[in-house]
Amino acid sequence: MIRFPTSLFTRPALFIYAGIGITLATTGVTVASLYEMRLDAMAQARVAAQNLVISLQKEIERNLDIYQLAMRDVATSAETPSIIRLPPEVRQLVAFSSAANAAELGALFATDATGKLILDSRSIPPRKLSVSGRDYFQIQRLQSNAGLYISAPFLPYAEEPEIPQIALSRRLEDKDGQFAGIVAGTLRLSYFRHLFEDSILGRHDTITLLRMDGTVLMRQPFHVGDIGKSLAGGHSFEPLVRSGQGTYIDIAVLDHVERLYTFRRIGSYPLVVVVGFATDDIFAGWRKRAITIGIVSVILDALLILLLLMFSRQLRKRLAMERRLQRLAWFDSLTGLPNRVQLQREALRMLTEAKRTGTTLAVLFIDLDRFKRVNDTQGHSAGDEVLREIARRLQDQIHTGDVIGRLGGDEFLAVLRECDVLKAKHVAGRILQAVFQPILINSKQDTRITISASIGIALSPLDGEETDILLRNADLAMYRAKSAGRNQMQFYAPEYERQAKEQLELEIALQRALRANALSVAYQPKVDATGVLCGVEALVRWDDDRQGSIAPDRFIAIAEESGLIAEMDAWVMGEACRQLAQWRAEGLDVPNVSVNVCAADFKRPDYPDFVIATLQFHGLAAADLTLEMTERVLFDESVADIRKSLDAIHALGVALSIDDFGTGYSSLSYLHRFAVKELKIDKSFVQGIGRDAMAESLTQTLVRLGKILKLTVTAEGVETHAQRDFLRTHGCHLYQGFLFSPPLAPHDFARWVRALPAACPTSFSPSRPSPQANPAKGVRFATNCAEKAVDP
Ligand code: C2E
Ligand code: CA
Ligand code: CA
């Protein structure tokens, strides 16, 4: 299984978060650097604006200085008496000698106190004009301290009336300090216009020349209407006037465009030049780059997120697959319950927890009874349905925190926390009940199955502190529940372990004995009411070197559980047939031999072939052999195979006998179906005769039943004359028991037969003649002879 090394990879969501984090971080960095770039753009614009404003200021200041000098010369000419007395042409020459240096000069002139021109750079004699109406004349006349006054823009009286002008003026005084006129120079505003036009500007950038009172003298781009307007209302105007220079951002009064403004006062003149760069233009380049960068980073971020989403989807799929694989590894695919591996993990975890907290824990080993029969009779898909339904029911009986799982096949295991004997008993009881409810099989309409379970319980720490030990002990207890009759629970007891160990040892020893031909066969006669030997039952014996003689009931159960039984029975049949043939060869008249068989024998597919081969090998006929089986055989799980074998054996002519009749299922239909010839009434009934009225009437009924069905009725375990007499009175055909003889070793049996008195006619004639019941062929016995023949 593929495993990722870090927890990041086990949680796709974290991956997405990390991706979003990275995206946010890069976006943050991008935004920060864009902001930086914006500040840079502004700083660059500021420097450019400052450079421009400085150069404009210098240029204008230089020109105004020259202009002022020229005005001073004119003033001197107007005020100096010696010059006034000169002829007008000379005077003109003196007054305007330096005017030529000033650029864009309009006219230079001086007036008398009435405003009449007395000196005029344009004409000798001066033009007959009065400027008494102009604001600059009036201000100089009224204010002795006006200094250099710069007028508002106006249109000239005469020439170039279309070009607005401003005038710079100074006051002239006489000797007594009285107003004597003004000296003034007009300046064509086109000078500024050309100057400003030479500066390369953006479409929304401006250069403005202002008077200190806010009057616009020139503005680039040029609109005639702007000239003479006042900006004094703008909220940035105040600081602009107060400080000699500065920068600010504002929305223009004139065109409502936001601009970065840089201003500078022109020397000591009451003028300010303002350069305005539109913020839109300043940021235009930045904006373009920002948009490009923004788009690129959005695309990159989107791509990154897309990749992450794809990756996390992939990861999610992969994790889901991993989880599915884990489910497969840890859960049973049929029932969805934890499987053996997962159960062991869970049990270990719960056991560790129980040890830590000092609490008890119970392990319930649940095994379905005769589940194989469901599979064999209903098919595997029905079997699967049953298992799923049982799993569901089991799960319902378990509390949260407890665990139930399937070990495999029809075995389930529950591990219960904080569980003592009482609680375990309670839960196990509920489970038994739940399992025992009829199960409706969906795939087979109207088929209901009832199945039971056997439960073994082991408690921790009492019965073990390791999962393996607890599991094994619960398993042992489950086996106990099974052998005690199924559909019940059994708590583990320490002796089970010893018994299980002994069982295993016995099993090994039995196997060894079987292979080493160390088993033997004892023979017990069957006689009729007159004492004639009608047959003999072969009973297996095992004398172990170490353990001595072991009771058949014990080792036959072991042989059945370990699967040795078929091999053992085959050996017994061979031995019995060999013995019968030998006796006959020795001249001993033994009519028939019965051998005990069980379900496992019939399950061998070659069993009928084996039977006939054995008979043939020893030169015997089918009529020489009887097979004794209990009713249980006919109700075994693999009933179909068994019936096939039974039919084949019946066809051979080998007689079938029902052993322990009356103790089993007592369904009579099978007696006909399999052409049974003999019923052997179980010794528990026989031995009740003379003691137990119920047993007597049952025996009577069984004998009558056999007679109605026209079967030979044989009584087993006949020990007393009273029993024999009772049976004889009711018409029982054959007798077997210690009263006549215990099972004997072969040579003892031969001796017993030879000791029988010679045969005489019998008073008993079986309603249905059979070879072993043929009195002509039989051997008469004497009761007292049998009784003293050999010790049991
Ligand atoms: P079973 O077939 O019912 O055999 C009769 C049992 O009753 C024998 O026990 C026999 O010793 C015992 N018995 C005979 N007469 C009397 C009597 O008067 N009183 C009492 N109390 N018991 C009497 P055994 O030999 O211990 O066999 C026990 C069972 O083991 C048999 O019961 C039979 O089911 C099984 N068995 C014996 N040999 C074989 C064999 O070779 N193969 C198989 N599959 N089962 C065998
Ligand atoms: Ca028997
Ligand atoms: Ca019997």
mmCIF file of N, CA and C in Angstrom, residues 337-416:
data_model
loop_
_atom_site.group_PDB
_atom_site.id
_atom_site.type_symbol
_atom_site.label_atom_id
_atom_site.label_comp_id
_atom_site.label_asym_id
_atom_site.label_seq_id
_atom_site.Cartn_x
_atom_site.Cartn_y
_atom_site.Cartn_z
ATOM 1 N N LEU A 337 -18.405 -6.485 8.478
ATOM 2 C CA LEU A 337 -17.897 -6.464 9.857
ATOM 3 C C LEU A 337 -16.370 -6.499 9.823
ATOM 4 N N PRO A 338 -15.712 -6.086 10.921
ATOM 5 C CA PRO A 338 -14.262 -6.235 10.995
ATOM 6 C C PRO A 338 -13.874 -7.695 10.734
ATOM 7 N N ASN A 339 -12.777 -7.887 10.050
ATOM 8 C CA ASN A 339 -12.322 -9.256 9.794
ATOM 9 C C ASN A 339 -11.351 -9.703 10.890
ATOM 10 N N ARG A 340 -10.745 -10.836 10.698
ATOM 11 C CA ARG A 340 -9.888 -11.407 11.731
ATOM 12 C C ARG A 340 -8.752 -10.455 12.118
ATOM 13 N N VAL A 341 -8.117 -9.881 11.073
ATOM 14 C CA VAL A 341 -6.975 -8.985 11.326
ATOM 15 C C VAL A 341 -7.424 -7.797 12.173
ATOM 16 N N GLN A 342 -8.522 -7.188 11.735
ATOM 17 C CA GLN A 342 -9.015 -6.004 12.427
ATOM 18 C C GLN A 342 -9.493 -6.372 13.836
ATOM 19 N N LEU A 343 -10.125 -7.535 13.962
ATOM 20 C CA LEU A 343 -10.586 -7.984 15.275
ATOM 21 C C LEU A 343 -9.415 -8.114 16.231
ATOM 22 N N GLN A 344 -8.331 -8.687 15.719
ATOM 23 C CA GLN A 344 -7.168 -8.875 16.582
ATOM 24 C C GLN A 344 -6.603 -7.535 17.028
ATOM 25 N N ARG A 345 -6.552 -6.583 16.075
ATOM 26 C CA ARG A 345 -6.062 -5.247 16.423
ATOM 27 C C ARG A 345 -6.949 -4.611 17.485
ATOM 28 N N GLU A 346 -8.265 -4.679 17.231
ATOM 29 C CA GLU A 346 -9.211 -4.071 18.159
ATOM 30 C C GLU A 346 -9.134 -4.734 19.531
ATOM 31 N N ALA A 347 -9.071 -6.060 19.531
ATOM 32 C CA ALA A 347 -9.018 -6.793 20.792
ATOM 33 C C ALA A 347 -7.781 -6.387 21.575
ATOM 34 N N LEU A 348 -6.677 -6.261 20.858
ATOM 35 C CA LEU A 348 -5.423 -5.881 21.511
ATOM 36 C C LEU A 348 -5.571 -4.489 22.137
ATOM 37 N N ARG A 349 -6.176 -3.593 21.357
ATOM 38 C CA ARG A 349 -6.334 -2.218 21.835
ATOM 39 C C ARG A 349 -7.224 -2.201 23.082
ATOM 40 N N MET A 350 -8.351 -2.937 23.019
ATOM 41 C CA MET A 350 -9.288 -2.931 24.126
ATOM 42 C C MET A 350 -8.700 -3.614 25.359
ATOM 43 N N LEU A 351 -7.896 -4.614 25.099
ATOM 44 C CA LEU A 351 -7.268 -5.328 26.209
ATOM 45 C C LEU A 351 -6.258 -4.436 26.915
ATOM 46 N N THR A 352 -5.498 -3.706 26.125
ATOM 47 C CA THR A 352 -4.522 -2.780 26.701
ATOM 48 C C THR A 352 -5.248 -1.739 27.548
ATOM 49 N N GLU A 353 -6.361 -1.239 27.007
ATOM 50 C CA GLU A 353 -7.161 -0.237 27.711
ATOM 51 C C GLU A 353 -7.721 -0.831 29.014
ATOM 52 N N ALA A 354 -8.214 -2.068 28.926
ATOM 53 C CA ALA A 354 -8.791 -2.714 30.110
ATOM 54 C C ALA A 354 -7.727 -2.905 31.191
ATOM 55 N N LYS A 355 -6.521 -3.272 30.742
ATOM 56 C CA LYS A 355 -5.423 -3.462 31.704
ATOM 57 C C LYS A 355 -5.102 -2.149 32.376
ATOM 58 N N ARG A 356 -5.088 -1.070 31.556
ATOM 59 C CA ARG A 356 -4.721 0.240 32.073
ATOM 60 C C ARG A 356 -5.749 0.706 33.115
ATOM 61 N N THR A 357 -7.026 0.488 32.811
ATOM 62 C CA THR A 357 -8.069 0.970 33.714
ATOM 63 C C THR A 357 -8.443 -0.066 34.763
ATOM 64 N N GLY A 358 -7.859 -1.271 34.660
ATOM 65 C CA GLY A 358 -8.152 -2.306 35.648
ATOM 66 C C GLY A 358 -9.570 -2.826 35.537
ATOM 67 N N THR A 359 -10.135 -2.833 34.326
ATOM 68 C CA THR A 359 -11.503 -3.335 34.152
ATOM 69 C C THR A 359 -11.467 -4.714 33.493
ATOM 70 N N THR A 360 -12.630 -5.396 33.546
ATOM 71 C CA THR A 360 -12.694 -6.718 32.936
ATOM 72 C C THR A 360 -13.161 -6.592 31.488
ATOM 73 N N LEU A 361 -12.948 -7.660 30.760
ATOM 74 C CA LEU A 361 -13.289 -7.662 29.335
ATOM 75 C C LEU A 361 -13.743 -9.071 28.979
ATOM 76 N N ALA A 362 -14.737 -9.162 28.091
ATOM 77 C CA ALA A 362 -15.216 -10.500 27.721
ATOM 78 C C ALA A 362 -15.031 -10.737 26.231
ATOM 79 N N VAL A 363 -14.614 -11.961 25.893
ATOM 80 C CA VAL A 363 -14.495 -12.357 24.497
ATOM 81 C C VAL A 363 -15.530 -13.450 24.248
ATOM 82 N N LEU A 364 -16.407 -13.206 23.275
ATOM 83 C CA LEU A 364 -17.461 -14.183 22.959
ATOM 84 C C LEU A 364 -17.143 -14.822 21.606
ATOM 85 N N PHE A 365 -16.946 -16.122 21.617
ATOM 86 C CA PHE A 365 -16.697 -16.853 20.374
ATOM 87 C C PHE A 365 -18.035 -17.438 19.944
ATOM 88 N N ILE A 366 -18.528 -16.953 18.793
ATOM 89 C CA ILE A 366 -19.883 -17.347 18.364
ATOM 90 C C ILE A 366 -19.767 -18.191 17.095
ATOM 91 N N ASP A 367 -20.289 -19.401 17.148
ATOM 92 C CA ASP A 367 -20.207 -20.288 15.985
ATOM 93 C C ASP A 367 -21.619 -20.768 15.668
ATOM 94 N N LEU A 368 -22.007 -20.654 14.394
ATOM 95 C CA LEU A 368 -23.357 -21.087 14.019
ATOM 96 C C LEU A 368 -23.400 -22.612 14.011
ATOM 97 N N ASP A 369 -24.517 -23.160 14.409
ATOM 98 C CA ASP A 369 -24.649 -24.616 14.453
ATOM 99 C C ASP A 369 -25.129 -25.132 13.103
ATOM 100 N N ARG A 370 -24.453 -26.156 12.614
ATOM 101 C CA ARG A 370 -24.843 -26.832 11.368
ATOM 102 C C ARG A 370 -25.094 -25.859 10.221
ATOM 103 N N PHE A 371 -24.186 -24.897 10.116
ATOM 104 C CA PHE A 371 -24.349 -23.918 9.046
ATOM 105 C C PHE A 371 -24.119 -24.558 7.676
ATOM 106 N N LYS A 372 -23.260 -25.548 7.678
ATOM 107 C CA LYS A 372 -22.916 -26.198 6.419
ATOM 108 C C LYS A 372 -24.171 -26.747 5.731
ATOM 109 N N ARG A 373 -25.130 -27.152 6.564
ATOM 110 C CA ARG A 373 -26.350 -27.720 6.006
ATOM 111 C C ARG A 373 -27.108 -26.686 5.174
ATOM 112 N N VAL A 374 -27.048 -25.426 5.641
ATOM 113 C CA VAL A 374 -27.714 -24.356 4.890
ATOM 114 C C VAL A 374 -27.068 -24.239 3.517
ATOM 115 N N ASN A 375 -25.741 -24.197 3.504
ATOM 116 C CA ASN A 375 -25.009 -24.091 2.242
ATOM 117 C C ASN A 375 -25.341 -25.253 1.323
ATOM 118 N N ASP A 376 -25.364 -26.465 1.894
ATOM 119 C CA ASP A 376 -25.558 -27.657 1.074
ATOM 120 C C ASP A 376 -26.976 -27.771 0.553
ATOM 121 N N THR A 377 -27.942 -27.392 1.393
ATOM 122 C CA THR A 377 -29.322 -27.600 0.959
ATOM 123 C C THR A 377 -29.886 -26.388 0.234
ATOM 124 N N GLN A 378 -29.446 -25.175 0.599
ATOM 125 C CA GLN A 378 -30.045 -23.969 0.010
ATOM 126 C C GLN A 378 -29.135 -23.287 -1.001
ATOM 127 N N GLY A 379 -27.900 -23.696 -1.058
ATOM 128 C CA GLY A 379 -26.973 -23.053 -1.982
ATOM 129 C C GLY A 379 -26.170 -21.966 -1.281
ATOM 130 N N HIS A 380 -25.051 -21.603 -1.926
ATOM 131 C CA HIS A 380 -24.125 -20.682 -1.265
ATOM 132 C C HIS A 380 -24.659 -19.268 -1.161
ATOM 133 N N SER A 381 -25.458 -18.834 -2.151
ATOM 134 C CA SER A 381 -25.933 -17.444 -2.066
ATOM 135 C C SER A 381 -26.921 -17.315 -0.911
ATOM 136 N N ALA A 382 -27.704 -18.345 -0.669
ATOM 137 C CA ALA A 382 -28.595 -18.321 0.496
ATOM 138 C C ALA A 382 -27.763 -18.321 1.771
ATOM 139 N N GLY A 383 -26.681 -19.117 1.760
ATOM 140 C CA GLY A 383 -25.768 -19.146 2.908
ATOM 141 C C GLY A 383 -25.208 -17.761 3.177
ATOM 142 N N ASP A 384 -24.833 -17.062 2.099
ATOM 143 C CA ASP A 384 -24.307 -15.697 2.257
ATOM 144 C C ASP A 384 -25.367 -14.778 2.850
ATOM 145 N N GLU A 385 -26.598 -14.947 2.388
ATOM 146 C CA GLU A 385 -27.679 -14.110 2.919
ATOM 147 C C GLU A 385 -27.851 -14.335 4.411
ATOM 148 N N VAL A 386 -27.801 -15.602 4.792
ATOM 149 C CA VAL A 386 -27.947 -15.931 6.210
ATOM 150 C C VAL A 386 -26.824 -15.270 7.008
ATOM 151 N N LEU A 387 -25.605 -15.370 6.502
ATOM 152 C CA LEU A 387 -24.471 -14.787 7.227
ATOM 153 C C LEU A 387 -24.632 -13.279 7.366
ATOM 154 N N ARG A 388 -25.091 -12.641 6.286
ATOM 155 C CA ARG A 388 -25.277 -11.184 6.346
ATOM 156 C C ARG A 388 -26.347 -10.825 7.370
ATOM 157 N N GLU A 389 -27.428 -11.578 7.365
ATOM 158 C CA GLU A 389 -28.524 -11.299 8.297
ATOM 159 C C GLU A 389 -28.057 -11.525 9.743
ATOM 160 N N ILE A 390 -27.340 -12.624 9.944
ATOM 161 C CA ILE A 390 -26.828 -12.903 11.297
ATOM 162 C C ILE A 390 -25.887 -11.788 11.735
ATOM 163 N N ALA A 391 -25.020 -11.353 10.801
ATOM 164 C CA ALA A 391 -24.063 -10.283 11.123
ATOM 165 C C ALA A 391 -24.815 -9.038 11.573
ATOM 166 N N ARG A 392 -25.912 -8.744 10.849
ATOM 167 C CA ARG A 392 -26.697 -7.550 11.181
ATOM 168 C C ARG A 392 -27.293 -7.702 12.588
ATOM 169 N N ARG A 393 -27.824 -8.879 12.859
ATOM 170 C CA ARG A 393 -28.442 -9.108 14.175
ATOM 171 C C ARG A 393 -27.406 -9.040 15.290
ATOM 172 N N LEU A 394 -26.258 -9.620 15.021
ATOM 173 C CA LEU A 394 -25.209 -9.604 16.043
ATOM 174 C C LEU A 394 -24.818 -8.166 16.363
ATOM 175 N N GLN A 395 -24.699 -7.375 15.283
ATOM 176 C CA GLN A 395 -24.290 -5.987 15.477
ATOM 177 C C GLN A 395 -25.297 -5.241 16.352
ATOM 178 N N ASP A 396 -26.570 -5.570 16.199
ATOM 179 C CA ASP A 396 -27.604 -4.916 16.991
ATOM 180 C C ASP A 396 -27.474 -5.214 18.482
ATOM 181 N N GLN A 397 -26.837 -6.321 18.795
ATOM 182 C CA GLN A 397 -26.747 -6.725 20.204
ATOM 183 C C GLN A 397 -25.539 -6.114 20.907
ATOM 184 N N ILE A 398 -24.748 -5.371 20.148
ATOM 185 C CA ILE A 398 -23.472 -4.880 20.676
ATOM 186 C C ILE A 398 -23.575 -3.390 20.947
ATOM 187 N N HIS A 399 -23.034 -2.965 22.100
ATOM 188 C CA HIS A 399 -23.059 -1.538 22.423
ATOM 189 C C HIS A 399 -21.928 -0.833 21.716
ATOM 190 N N THR A 400 -22.058 0.476 21.597
ATOM 191 C CA THR A 400 -20.945 1.244 21.017
ATOM 192 C C THR A 400 -19.751 1.099 21.954
ATOM 193 N N GLY A 401 -18.594 1.011 21.321
ATOM 194 C CA GLY A 401 -17.396 0.802 22.121
ATOM 195 C C GLY A 401 -17.018 -0.661 22.163
ATOM 196 N N ASP A 402 -18.012 -1.543 21.978
ATOM 197 C CA ASP A 402 -17.718 -2.964 21.872
ATOM 198 C C ASP A 402 -17.512 -3.300 20.404
ATOM 199 N N VAL A 403 -16.972 -4.478 20.148
ATOM 200 C CA VAL A 403 -16.628 -4.826 18.768
ATOM 201 C C VAL A 403 -17.191 -6.198 18.442
ATOM 202 N N ILE A 404 -17.730 -6.308 17.236
ATOM 203 C CA ILE A 404 -18.084 -7.636 16.764
ATOM 204 C C ILE A 404 -17.560 -7.792 15.350
ATOM 205 N N GLY A 405 -17.028 -8.952 15.036
ATOM 206 C CA GLY A 405 -16.464 -9.165 13.706
ATOM 207 C C GLY A 405 -16.607 -10.611 13.303
ATOM 208 N N ARG A 406 -16.194 -10.866 12.050
ATOM 209 C CA ARG A 406 -16.311 -12.225 11.536
ATOM 210 C C ARG A 406 -14.911 -12.795 11.399
ATOM 211 N N LEU A 407 -14.708 -13.935 12.054
ATOM 212 C CA LEU A 407 -13.391 -14.567 12.000
ATOM 213 C C LEU A 407 -13.218 -15.299 10.678
ATOM 214 N N GLY A 408 -14.325 -15.670 10.091
ATOM 215 C CA GLY A 408 -14.290 -16.452 8.851
ATOM 216 C C GLY A 408 -15.372 -17.506 8.932
ATOM 217 N N GLY A 409 -15.819 -18.005 7.771
ATOM 218 C CA GLY A 409 -16.847 -19.033 7.744
ATOM 219 C C GLY A 409 -18.069 -18.605 8.528
ATOM 220 N N ASP A 410 -18.494 -19.457 9.472
ATOM 221 C CA ASP A 410 -19.663 -19.109 10.285
ATOM 222 C C ASP A 410 -19.234 -18.771 11.709
ATOM 223 N N GLU A 411 -17.996 -18.290 11.836
ATOM 224 C CA GLU A 411 -17.473 -17.939 13.164
ATOM 225 C C GLU A 411 -17.427 -16.428 13.345
ATOM 226 N N PHE A 412 -17.977 -15.969 14.448
ATOM 227 C CA PHE A 412 -17.953 -14.540 14.773
ATOM 228 C C PHE A 412 -17.301 -14.367 16.135
ATOM 229 N N LEU A 413 -16.801 -13.153 16.361
ATOM 230 C CA LEU A 413 -16.165 -12.893 17.653
ATOM 231 C C LEU A 413 -16.627 -11.526 18.152
ATOM 232 N N ALA A 414 -17.032 -11.487 19.424
ATOM 233 C CA ALA A 414 -17.388 -10.203 20.021
ATOM 234 C C ALA A 414 -16.418 -9.915 21.157
ATOM 235 N N VAL A 415 -15.988 -8.670 21.265
ATOM 236 C CA VAL A 415 -15.154 -8.251 22.390
ATOM 237 C C VAL A 415 -15.917 -7.152 23.118
ATOM 238 N N LEU A 416 -16.217 -7.394 24.401
ATOM 239 C CA LEU A 416 -17.038 -6.458 25.158
ATOM 240 C C LEU A 416 -16.235 -5.804 26.272
#
